[in-house]
Coordinates of N, CA and C in Angstrom, one line a residue:
X283 N -20.9 -2.2 16.4 CA -20.6 -1.5 15.4 C -19.2 -1.2 15.7
X284 N -18.4 -1.2 14.1 CA -16.6 -1.1 14.2 C -16.5 0.4 14.3
X285 N -15.3 0.7 14.9 CA -15.0 2.4 14.8 C -15.2 3.2 13.7
X286 N -14.9 2.8 12.3 CA -15.3 3.3 11.3 C -16.2 3.4 11.0
X287 N -17.0 2.3 11.2 CA -18.7 2.7 11.0 C -19.5 3.6 11.7
X288 N -19.0 3.7 13.3 CA -19.6 4.4 14.1 C -19.3 6.0 13.9
X289 N -18.0 6.0 13.7 CA -17.4 7.5 13.1 C -18.4 8.1 12.0
X290 N -18.6 7.5 11.3 CA -19.1 7.8 10.0 C -20.9 8.1 10.3
X291 N -21.4 7.5 11.3 CA -22.4 7.3 11.3 C -23.0 8.4 12.6
X292 N -21.6 9.4 13.4 CA -22.0 10.3 14.1 C -22.4 11.5 13.8
X293 N -23.9 11.8 13.3 CA -24.4 13.0 13.3 C -23.9 14.4 13.6
X294 N -23.5 14.5 14.9 CA -23.1 15.6 14.9 C -21.6 15.9 14.0
X295 N -20.9 15.0 14.1 CA -19.6 15.1 13.2 C -20.1 15.3 11.6
X296 N -20.9 14.8 11.4 CA -21.2 15.1 9.4 C -22.2 16.5 9.8
X297 N -22.8 17.0 11.0 CA -23.4 18.3 10.8 C -22.4 19.5 10.7
X298 N -21.2 19.0 11.9 CA -20.1 20.1 12.1 C -19.4 20.3 10.6
X299 N -19.1 19.1 9.6 CA -18.3 19.3 8.7 C -19.4 20.0 7.4
X300 N -20.8 19.6 7.4 CA -21.3 20.7 6.5 C -21.6 22.1 6.7
X301 N -21.5 22.6 7.9 CA -21.6 23.8 8.5 C -19.9 24.7 8.6
X302 N -19.0 23.5 8.7 CA -17.9 24.3 8.5 C -17.4 24.8 10.0
X303 N -18.4 24.3 10.9 CA -18.0 24.6 12.6 C -18.5 23.9 13.7
X304 N -17.9 24.1 14.9 CA -18.4 23.2 15.8 C -19.1 24.2 16.6
X305 N -19.1 23.9 18.3 CA -18.0 23.0 18.8 C -18.4 21.6 18.8
X306 N -17.0 20.9 18.5 CA -17.7 19.3 18.9 C -16.1 18.9 19.7
X307 N -16.6 17.7 20.1 CA -15.4 17.1 20.6 C -15.6 15.5 20.8
X308 N -14.4 14.6 21.1 CA -14.2 13.6 21.5 C -14.6 13.5 23.2
X309 N -15.4 12.6 23.7 CA -15.9 12.5 25.0 C -15.5 10.8 25.6
X310 N -14.5 11.0 26.3 CA -14.6 9.3 27.0 C -15.6 8.9 27.8
X311 N -16.0 7.6 28.4 CA -16.9 7.1 28.8 C -16.9 8.0 30.6
X312 N -15.4 8.3 30.7 CA -15.1 9.1 31.9 C -15.7 10.7 31.8
X313 N -16.7 10.9 30.6 CA -16.5 12.6 30.7 C -15.8 13.5 30.0
X314 N -14.4 12.9 30.3 CA -13.5 14.0 29.7 C -13.4 14.2 28.4
X315 N -13.7 15.4 27.4 CA -13.5 15.8 26.6 C -12.3 16.7 25.8
X316 N -12.0 15.9 24.6 CA -11.2 16.6 23.2 C -11.7 17.3 22.4
X317 N -11.3 18.3 22.3 CA -12.0 19.6 21.5 C -11.6 19.3 20.0
X318 N -12.4 19.1 19.0 CA -11.9 19.2 17.8 C -12.1 19.9 17.1
X319 N -10.5 20.7 16.0 CA -10.8 21.5 15.4 C -11.5 21.7 13.8
X320 N -12.7 22.0 14.1 CA -13.5 21.6 12.9 C -13.2 22.9 12.2
X321 N -13.2 24.3 12.7 CA -12.9 25.0 11.7 C -11.6 25.1 11.0
X322 N -10.7 24.6 11.6 CA -9.1 24.6 10.8 C -9.1 23.3 9.9
X323 N -9.4 22.1 10.1 CA -9.8 21.1 9.2 C -10.6 21.7 8.3
X324 N -11.6 22.5 8.3 CA -12.8 23.0 7.1 C -11.9 24.0 6.4
X325 N -10.8 24.4 7.2 CA -10.5 25.6 6.2 C -9.3 25.6 5.2
X326 N -8.6 26.3 4.9 CA -7.2 26.0 3.7 C -6.1 25.4 4.8
X327 N -5.4 24.9 4.0 CA -4.2 24.2 4.8 C -3.2 25.6 5.6
X328 N -2.9 25.3 6.6 CA -2.1 26.6 7.3 C -0.7 26.4 6.9
X329 N 0.0 27.1 7.7 CA 1.7 26.6 7.2 C 2.2 25.7 7.8
X330 N 1.3 25.1 9.1 CA 1.9 24.1 9.6 C 1.7 23.2 8.6
X331 N 0.3 22.8 8.2 CA 0.2 21.8 6.9 C 0.9 22.1 6.1
X332 N 1.1 23.0 5.7 CA 1.8 23.2 4.4 C 3.1 22.6 4.3
X333 N 4.0 23.1 5.4 CA 5.3 22.5 5.7 C 5.3 20.9 5.7
X334 N 4.2 19.9 6.2 CA 4.2 18.6 6.3 C 4.0 18.0 4.9
X335 N 3.5 18.7 4.2 CA 2.6 18.4 3.0 C 4.4 18.6 1.7
X336 N 4.9 19.5 2.0 CA 6.2 19.7 1.4 C 7.3 18.2 1.5
X337 N 7.2 17.9 3.0 CA 8.0 16.8 3.3 C 7.4 15.4 2.5
X338 N 6.0 15.5 1.8 CA 5.6 14.0 1.5 C 6.5 13.8 0.3
X339 N 6.5 12.5 -0.2 CA 7.2 12.2 -1.3 C 6.0 11.1 -2.4
X340 N 6.0 11.4 -3.8 CA 5.8 10.7 -4.4 C 3.9 10.7 -4.2
X341 N 3.6 9.7 -4.8 CA 2.3 9.6 -4.7 C 1.7 9.4 -2.7
X342 N 0.8 9.8 -2.6 CA 0.4 10.6 -1.2 C -1.2 10.1 -1.0
X343 N -1.0 9.0 0.2 CA -2.6 8.6 0.4 C -2.9 9.4 1.9
X344 N -4.0 10.0 2.2 CA -4.4 10.8 3.3 C -5.2 9.8 3.7
X345 N -5.1 9.2 4.8 CA -5.7 8.4 5.6 C -6.9 9.3 7.0
X346 N -8.2 9.0 6.6 CA -9.2 9.7 7.6 C -8.9 11.3 7.2
X347 N -9.0 11.6 5.7 CA -8.4 13.1 5.2 C -9.4 14.0 5.3
X348 N -10.8 13.7 6.5 CA -11.5 14.5 6.7 C -12.4 15.3 5.5
X349 N -12.6 16.6 5.6 CA -13.1 17.4 4.8 C -12.1 17.8 3.3
X350 N -11.0 17.2 3.7 CA -9.9 17.4 2.8 C -9.0 18.2 2.1
X351 N -8.7 19.1 3.0 CA -7.9 20.6 3.0 C -6.7 19.9 2.1
X352 N -6.0 18.7 3.1 CA -4.9 18.4 2.4 C -4.5 17.9 1.1
X353 N -5.7 16.8 0.8 CA -5.9 16.3 -0.6 C -6.1 17.5 -1.6
X354 N -7.2 18.4 -1.4 CA -7.2 19.4 -2.4 C -5.9 20.1 -2.8
X355 N -5.0 20.4 -1.6 CA -4.0 20.9 -1.9 C -3.1 20.6 -2.4
X356 N -2.9 19.0 -2.0 CA -2.0 18.1 -2.9 C -2.8 18.3 -4.5
X357 N -3.6 17.7 -4.8 CA -4.0 17.7 -6.3 C -3.9 19.1 -7.0
X358 N -3.8 20.4 -6.0 CA -4.0 21.0 -6.7 C -2.4 21.6 -7.5
X359 N -1.4 21.0 -6.5 CA -0.1 20.9 -6.8 C 0.4 19.9 -8.0
X360 N -0.9 19.1 -8.6 CA -0.3 18.4 -9.5 C 0.1 17.0 -9.0
X361 N 0.0 16.7 -7.2 CA 0.4 15.5 -7.2 C -0.4 14.6 -7.1
X362 N -0.1 13.0 -7.2 CA -0.8 12.1 -7.3 C -1.2 11.8 -5.6
X363 N -2.8 11.7 -5.5 CA -3.1 12.0 -4.4 C -4.7 11.1 -4.2
X364 N -4.7 10.4 -3.3 CA -5.8 10.0 -2.5 C -6.2 9.9 -1.2
X365 N -7.5 10.5 -1.2 CA -8.0 10.6 0.4 C -9.2 9.4 0.5
X366 N -8.8 8.9 1.9 CA -10.1 8.2 1.9 C -10.7 8.3 3.6
X367 N -11.9 8.3 3.7 CA -12.5 8.8 4.7 C -14.0 7.9 4.8
X368 N -14.5 7.2 6.5 CA -15.6 6.4 6.3 C -17.0 7.7 5.9
X369 N -16.2 8.6 6.6 CA -17.9 9.8 6.5 C -18.3 10.0 5.1
X370 N -19.6 10.0 5.0 CA -19.9 10.8 3.8 C -19.9 12.3 3.7
X371 N -19.8 12.9 4.4 CA -19.8 14.4 4.8 C -18.5 14.8 4.2
X372 N -17.5 13.9 5.2 CA -15.7 14.6 4.4 C -15.4 14.1 3.2
X373 N -16.3 12.9 2.4 CA -16.3 12.6 0.8 C -16.7 13.8 0.1
X374 N -18.3 14.5 0.6 CA -18.9 15.6 -0.2 C -17.9 16.5 0.0
X375 N -17.4 16.8 1.1 CA -16.6 18.1 1.1 C -15.2 18.1 0.7
X376 N -14.7 17.0 0.5 CA -13.3 16.6 -0.3 C -13.8 16.7 -1.8
X377 N -14.7 16.5 -2.1 CA -15.1 16.2 -3.7 C -15.6 18.0 -4.1
X378 N -16.2 18.5 -2.9 CA -16.1 20.1 -3.7 C -15.1 20.3 -3.8
X379 N -14.1 20.4 -2.8 CA -12.8 21.2 -3.4 C -12.1 20.7 -4.7
X380 N -12.1 19.7 -4.8 CA -11.8 19.1 -6.3 C -10.6 17.9 -5.7
X381 N -10.9 17.5 -4.8 CA -9.9 16.4 -4.3 C -10.4 15.4 -4.6
X382 N -9.4 14.2 -5.1 CA -9.9 12.7 -5.2 C -9.9 11.8 -4.0
X383 N -10.9 11.1 -3.9 CA -11.6 10.6 -2.4 C -12.2 9.3 -2.7
X384 N -12.2 8.7 -1.8 CA -12.9 7.5 -1.8 C -13.5 7.1 -0.5
X385 N -14.7 6.7 -0.3 CA -15.2 6.7 1.1 C -15.2 5.1 1.6
X386 N -14.0 5.1 2.3 CA -13.7 3.9 2.7 C -12.8 3.6 3.9
X387 N -12.5 2.4 4.6 CA -12.1 2.3 5.8 C -10.2 2.0 5.4
X388 N -9.3 2.2 6.1 CA -8.1 2.3 5.6 C -8.1 0.3 6.2
X389 N -8.7 -0.3 6.6 CA -8.7 -1.6 6.9 C -9.5 -2.3 5.8
X390 N -10.2 -1.5 4.7 CA -10.6 -2.1 3.6 C -9.9 -2.4 2.5
X391 N -10.1 -3.1 1.2 CA -9.1 -2.8 0.2 C -9.0 -1.6 -0.3
X392 N -7.8 -1.5 -0.7 CA -8.1 0.1 -1.3 C -6.7 0.0 -2.7
X393 N -6.8 1.1 -3.4 CA -6.0 1.3 -4.5 C -4.7 1.1 -4.2
X394 N -3.7 0.6 -5.2 CA -2.2 0.8 -4.7 C -1.8 0.3 -3.5
X395 N -2.4 -0.9 -3.2 CA -1.4 -1.0 -1.9 C -0.3 -1.7 -2.1
X396 N 0.6 -1.5 -1.1 CA 1.9 -2.1 -1.2 C 3.2 -0.7 -2.5
X397 N 2.2 0.0 -2.7 CA 3.0 1.1 -4.1 C 2.8 2.5 -3.7
X398 N 2.4 2.9 -2.4 CA 2.1 4.6 -2.4 C 3.5 5.0 -1.7
X399 N 3.9 6.1 -2.2 CA 5.1 6.7 -1.3 C 5.0 7.3 0.0
X400 N 3.9 7.8 0.5 CA 3.8 8.6 1.3 C 2.1 8.2 1.9
X401 N 2.3 7.8 3.1 CA 1.1 7.8 4.0 C 0.8 9.2 4.9
X402 N 0.0 9.9 5.1 CA -0.4 10.6 6.1 C -1.4 10.2 6.9
X403 N -1.2 10.5 8.2 CA -2.4 10.2 9.3 C -2.0 11.5 10.2
X404 N -2.9 12.6 9.7 CA -3.0 13.9 10.4 C -4.2 14.2 11.5
X405 N -3.7 15.1 12.2 CA -5.3 15.3 12.8 C -5.6 14.5 14.0
X406 N -4.5 13.5 14.3 CA -4.8 12.4 15.7 C -5.0 11.1 15.1
X407 N -4.9 10.9 13.4 CA -5.4 9.7 13.1 C -4.8 8.0 13.2
X408 N -3.6 8.9 13.9 CA -3.2 7.5 14.9 C -3.9 6.8 15.3
X409 N -4.7 7.2 15.9 CA -6.0 6.8 16.7 C -6.9 5.9 16.2
X410 N -7.1 5.8 14.8 CA -8.1 5.5 14.0 C -8.2 3.9 14.6
X411 N -9.6 3.2 14.8 CA -9.7 2.0 15.0 C -9.5 1.8 16.4
X412 N -8.7 2.4 17.1 CA -8.3 2.5 18.9 C -7.3 1.4 18.5
X413 N -6.6 1.0 18.2 CA -5.3 -0.2 18.1 C -4.3 0.3 17.0
X414 N -3.5 1.1 17.9 CA -2.3 1.7 17.1 C -1.4 0.7 16.0
X415 N -0.8 -0.7 17.0 CA -0.3 -1.5 16.4 C -0.9 -2.0 15.3
X416 N -2.0 -2.1 15.1 CA -3.0 -2.9 14.2 C -2.9 -1.8 13.0
X417 N -2.9 -0.5 13.2 CA -2.9 0.3 12.2 C -1.6 0.7 11.5
X418 N -0.6 0.5 12.5 CA 0.6 0.5 11.9 C 1.2 -0.5 11.3
X419 N 0.5 -1.7 11.1 CA 0.7 -2.6 10.7 C 0.2 -2.6 8.9
X420 N -1.2 -2.1 9.2 CA -1.9 -1.8 8.0 C -1.3 -0.9 6.7
X421 N -0.7 0.0 7.7 CA -0.1 1.3 7.1 C 1.2 1.1 6.1
X422 N 2.1 -0.2 6.7 CA 3.2 -0.7 6.1 C 3.1 -1.4 5.0
X423 N 1.9 -2.3 4.8 CA 1.2 -2.9 3.8 C 0.4 -2.0 2.5
X424 N 0.5 -0.8 2.9 CA -0.1 0.4 2.2 C 1.1 0.8 1.1
X425 N 2.2 1.1 2.2 CA 3.5 1.5 1.8 C 4.6 0.5 0.5
X426 N 5.0 1.3 -0.2 CA 6.2 0.7 -0.7 C 7.1 0.7 -0.1
X427 N 8.3 -0.4 0.0 CA 9.3 -0.6 0.6 C 9.9 0.7 0.9
X428 N 10.0 0.9 2.1 CA 11.1 2.3 2.4 C 10.2 3.5 2.4
X429 N 8.8 3.0 2.1 CA 8.1 4.3 2.0 C 7.7 5.2 3.7
X430 N 7.1 6.3 3.3 CA 6.9 7.3 4.4 C 5.8 7.6 4.9
X431 N 5.9 7.4 6.2 CA 4.5 7.8 7.1 C 5.1 9.0 7.9
X432 N 3.9 9.9 7.7 CA 3.9 11.2 8.4 C 2.6 11.1 9.3
X433 N 2.7 11.5 10.4 CA 1.9 10.7 11.8 C 2.1 12.6 12.3
X434 N 0.5 12.8 12.9 CA 0.1 13.9 13.9 C 0.0 13.3 14.9
X435 N 1.0 13.5 16.1 CA 0.8 12.8 17.4 C 0.0 14.0 18.4
X436 N -0.3 13.5 19.6 CA -1.0 13.8 20.3 C 0.3 15.3 21.6
X437 N 0.0 16.2 21.5 CA 1.2 17.2 21.9 C 1.2 16.8 23.6
X438 N 1.1 15.8 24.0 CA 1.6 15.7 25.4 C 1.8 13.9 25.6
X439 N 2.9 13.7 26.2 CA 3.1 12.1 26.6 C 2.2 11.2 26.8
X440 N 1.5 10.6 26.0 CA 0.0 9.9 26.6 C 0.2 8.8 25.4
X441 N -0.3 8.0 26.1 CA -0.5 6.0 24.9 C -1.7 5.5 25.7
X442 N -2.9 6.1 25.1 CA -4.1 5.3 25.7 C -5.1 4.9 24.6
X443 N -6.0 4.0 24.9 CA -7.3 3.6 24.1 C -8.4 3.6 25.0
X444 N -9.6 4.3 24.3 CA -10.6 4.5 25.0 C -11.4 4.1 23.9
X445 N -13.0 3.7 24.6 CA -13.9 4.4 24.0 C -14.6 5.7 24.0
X446 N -15.0 6.3 22.6 CA -15.2 7.7 22.5 C -16.7 8.1 21.9
X447 N -17.1 9.2 22.1 CA -17.9 9.1 20.9 C -18.1 10.7 20.9
X448 N -18.5 11.0 19.1 CA -18.5 12.6 19.4 C -19.6 13.5 19.5
X449 N -19.6 14.4 20.2 CA -20.6 14.8 20.8 C -20.5 16.7 20.7
X450 N -21.7 17.0 20.4 CA -22.0 18.7 20.4 C -22.5 18.9 21.5
X451 N -21.8 19.5 22.4 CA -22.4 19.7 24.0 C -23.6 20.8 24.0
X452 N -23.7 21.5 22.9 CA -24.8 22.5 22.7 C -26.1 21.9 22.2
X453 N -26.2 20.6 21.5 CA -27.1 20.0 20.7 C -28.1 19.4 22.0
X454 N -27.5 18.9 23.1 CA -28.6 18.3 23.9 C -28.4 16.8 23.6
X455 N -29.2 15.9 23.8 CA -29.2 14.6 23.5 C -29.1 14.1 22.1
X456 N -29.6 15.0 21.2 CA -29.5 14.8 19.9 C -27.9 14.7 19.2
X457 N -27.1 15.7 19.8 CA -25.7 15.7 19.5 C -24.5 14.7 20.4
X458 N -25.3 13.6 20.3 CA -24.8 12.3 20.6 C -24.3 11.4 19.3
X459 N -22.7 11.0 19.2 CA -22.9 10.1 17.8 C -22.8 8.7 18.9
X460 N -22.7 7.7 18.0 CA -22.4 6.2 18.7 C -20.7 6.3 19.4
X461 N -20.7 5.1 20.0 CA -19.4 5.2 20.9 C -18.5 4.3 19.8
X462 N -17.3 4.6 19.7 CA -16.3 4.0 18.8 C -15.1 3.6 20.1
X463 N -13.9 2.8 19.1 CA -12.8 2.9 19.7 C -11.6 3.7 18.9
X464 N -11.0 4.4 20.1 CA -9.9 5.4 19.5 C -9.2 5.3 20.5
X465 N -7.6 5.8 19.7 CA -6.4 5.9 21.0 C -5.9 7.3 20.5
X466 N -4.7 7.9 21.7 CA -4.3 8.9 21.6 C -2.8 8.4 21.8
X467 N -1.8 9.1 21.2 CA -0.4 8.3 21.3 C 0.3 10.1 21.2
X468 N 1.1 10.3 22.4 CA 2.6 11.0 21.9 C 3.4 11.0 21.4
X469 N 4.3 11.5 20.6 CA 5.4 10.9 20.1 C 5.7 10.0 20.4
X470 N 6.7 10.0 21.8 CA 7.4 9.1 22.6 C 6.6 7.5 22.5
X471 N 5.4 7.4 22.6 CA 4.6 6.2 22.7 C 4.6 5.8 21.4
X472 N 4.2 6.6 20.0 CA 4.1 6.1 18.8 C 5.9 5.6 18.2
X473 N 7.0 6.2 18.4 CA 8.0 5.7 18.6 C 8.3 4.7 19.0
X474 N 7.6 4.2 20.2 CA 8.4 3.1 21.0 C 7.7 1.8 19.9
X475 N 6.4 2.1 19.8 CA 5.5 1.2 19.1 C 6.4 1.1 17.6
X476 N 6.5 2.1 17.0 CA 6.8 1.6 16.0 C 8.2 1.3 15.7
X477 N 9.3 1.6 17.0 CA 10.6 0.3 16.4 C 10.0 -1.0 17.0
X478 N 9.2 -1.3 17.7 CA 8.9 -2.8 17.9 C 8.3 -3.1 16.5
X479 N 7.8 -2.5 16.1 CA 7.1 -3.4 14.3 C 7.9 -3.0 13.3
X480 N 9.3 -2.4 13.5 CA 10.3 -2.3 12.3 C 10.4 -1.1 11.5
X481 N 9.9 -0.3 12.0 CA 9.9 1.5 11.4 C 11.3 1.6 11.7
X482 N 11.4 2.8 10.9 CA 12.7 3.4 11.3 C 12.3 4.7 11.6
X483 N 12.7 5.8 12.6 CA 12.4 7.2 12.8 C 13.1 7.8 11.7
X484 N 12.5 8.9 10.9 CA 13.4 9.8 10.2 C 13.5 11.4 10.9
X485 N 12.2 11.6 11.5 CA 12.4 13.3 12.1 C 11.1 13.1 13.0
X486 N 11.1 14.1 14.1 CA 10.0 14.5 14.5 C 10.2 15.8 14.9
X487 N 9.0 16.4 15.2 CA 8.8 18.1 15.2 C 8.0 18.5 15.7
X488 N 7.7 20.0 16.0 CA 6.3 20.5 17.1 C 6.5 21.9 15.7
X489 N 5.5 22.4 15.7 CA 5.2 23.4 15.4 C 3.4 23.8 15.7
X490 N 3.7 25.2 15.9 CA 2.4 26.0 16.6 C 1.5 24.9 17.5
X491 N 2.4 24.4 18.6 CA 1.4 23.7 19.5 C 1.0 22.2 18.8
X492 N 1.2 22.0 17.5 CA 0.9 20.2 16.9 C 2.5 19.7 16.9
X493 N 2.4 18.4 17.1 CA 3.5 17.5 17.2 C 3.6 16.4 16.0
X494 N 4.5 16.1 15.4 CA 4.7 15.1 14.0 C 5.9 14.2 14.3
X495 N 5.7 12.9 13.6 CA 6.8 12.1 14.0 C 7.0 11.4 12.1
X496 N 7.9 11.2 11.4 CA 8.1 10.8 10.1 C 8.6 9.6 10.4
X497 N 8.4 8.1 9.8 CA 8.9 7.0 9.7 C 8.9 6.6 8.7
X498 N 9.9 5.4 8.8 CA 9.9 4.6 7.2 C 10.1 3.1 7.6
X499 N 9.2 2.2 6.5 CA 9.0 1.0 6.6 C 10.3 0.6 6.8
X500 N 10.7 -0.6 6.9 CA 11.7 -1.4 7.3 C 12.7 -1.5 6.0
X501 N 12.0 -2.1 4.8 CA 12.7 -2.7 4.2 C 13.0 -1.4 2.9
X502 N 14.0 -0.7 2.7 CA 13.8 0.7 1.7 C 14.1 -0.5 0.0
X503 N 13.8 0.6 -0.5 CA 13.7 0.3 -2.0 C 14.5 1.5 -2.8
X504 N 15.5 1.2 -3.8 CA 16.0 1.9 -4.6 C 15.1 3.0 -5.7
X505 N 14.2 2.2 -5.8 CA 13.3 3.0 -7.0 C 12.3 2.5 -6.4
X506 N 11.2 3.9 -6.6 CA 10.1 3.8 -6.2 C 8.4 3.2 -7.4
X507 N 8.0 2.4 -7.3 CA 7.3 1.9 -8.2 C 5.6 2.8 -8.0
X508 N 5.1 3.6 -8.7 CA 3.9 4.2 -9.1 C 2.9 3.2 -8.8
X509 N 1.8 3.9 -8.1 CA 0.9 2.9 -7.1 C 0.0 2.4 -8.4
X510 N -0.7 1.5 -8.5 CA -1.5 0.7 -9.1 C -2.9 1.6 -9.2
X511 N -3.2 1.5 -10.4 CA -4.8 2.3 -10.7 C -4.3 4.0 -10.2
X512 N -3.6 4.1 -10.8 CA -2.9 5.7 -11.0 C -3.7 6.2 -11.3
X513 N -4.3 6.2 -13.0 CA -5.1 6.4 -13.8 C -6.7 6.9 -13.0
X514 N -6.7 6.4 -12.2 CA -8.3 6.3 -11.2 C -7.9 7.5 -10.2
X515 N -6.7 7.6 -9.7 CA -6.7 8.6 -8.6 C -5.9 10.1 -9.0
X516 N -5.1 9.9 -9.9 CA -4.4 10.8 -10.2 C -4.9 12.2 -10.8
X517 N -6.2 12.3 -11.1 CA -7.1 12.9 -11.9 C -7.4 13.9 -11.1
X518 N -7.2 15.5 -11.5 CA -7.9 17.0 -10.7 C -9.3 17.1 -11.0
X519 N -10.1 16.2 -12.1 CA -11.1 16.5 -12.5 C -12.5 15.3 -11.5
X520 N -13.3 15.9 -10.9 CA -14.1 15.4 -10.1 C -15.5 14.7 -10.7
X521 N -16.6 13.9 -10.2 CA -17.5 13.8 -10.5 C -18.4 13.3 -9.4
X522 N -19.8 13.0 -9.2 CA -20.6 12.6 -8.5 C -20.0 11.1 -7.8
X523 N -20.3 11.5 -6.5 CA -19.5 10.3 -5.7 C -20.0 8.7 -5.5
X524 N -19.6 7.8 -5.5 CA -20.0 6.6 -5.7 C -19.7 5.9 -4.5
X525 N -20.4 5.2 -3.7 CA -19.8 4.3 -2.6 C -19.1 3.3 -2.6
X526 N -18.4 2.8 -3.9 CA -17.4 1.9 -4.3 C -16.1 2.7 -4.9
X527 N -16.3 3.5 -5.5 CA -15.2 4.3 -6.4 C -14.7 5.7 -6.3
X528 N -13.2 6.0 -6.3 CA -13.0 7.1 -5.9 C -13.8 8.2 -6.7
X529 N -13.7 9.1 -6.3 CA -14.4 10.3 -6.8 C -13.6 11.4 -7.5
X530 N -12.9 10.6 -8.4 CA -12.5 10.9 -9.6 C -12.3 10.3 -10.9
X531 N -12.0 10.9 -12.0 CA -12.1 10.1 -13.1 C -11.0 10.4 -14.1
X532 N -10.5 10.2 -15.1 CA -9.9 10.8 -15.9 C -10.3 11.8 -16.9

């Protein structure tokens, strides 16, 4: 089972998003637990989130958007934005907030490839797929030349890949999802990998215990082209989700 499919199938994750609360953890095979901030993800964007959104340029793709707080905020600002996530529960929650969203993995075909101005990898989503090099390469292909990646990194200097599972430690055997590959990178590790892949560092910062890095793709362009299928992804009016199409219509 691929990492994205396993994450989508993790019932504790879906339950937590639908209730808006944890406790929920990522657990490595050695038993180490990483708390997942479900309440924050399901709430309104906090000041740290809003400062990140203020840095976004043009049309924004939120990869692993979760319950959609950032997508909904950008849509409310009138921005062209699309969230993608492999979780049905995440798509449902984002739709309920009025955010345009597509149920899809970042490694599948997406609207506007090569034309997005900004890609977000928030809440540790640099770990998607367990292969940061592959993810950075994919994001570079989604962005326009000179496009902006904003990634939230681990608040410690770490560079690891592991098999993990989503667990609700209060739910017994029923509170475990299927294992999938994941990665954790601190800012130094991300910058090392990014330099080797031709990215250029724009900024790095921390706020309220959270850490971020902003990077640009190798080739800058003097004019940003609008994403393809903009008419499909820029509307604020939503409809019932479909497995193959963005949850938005004109």
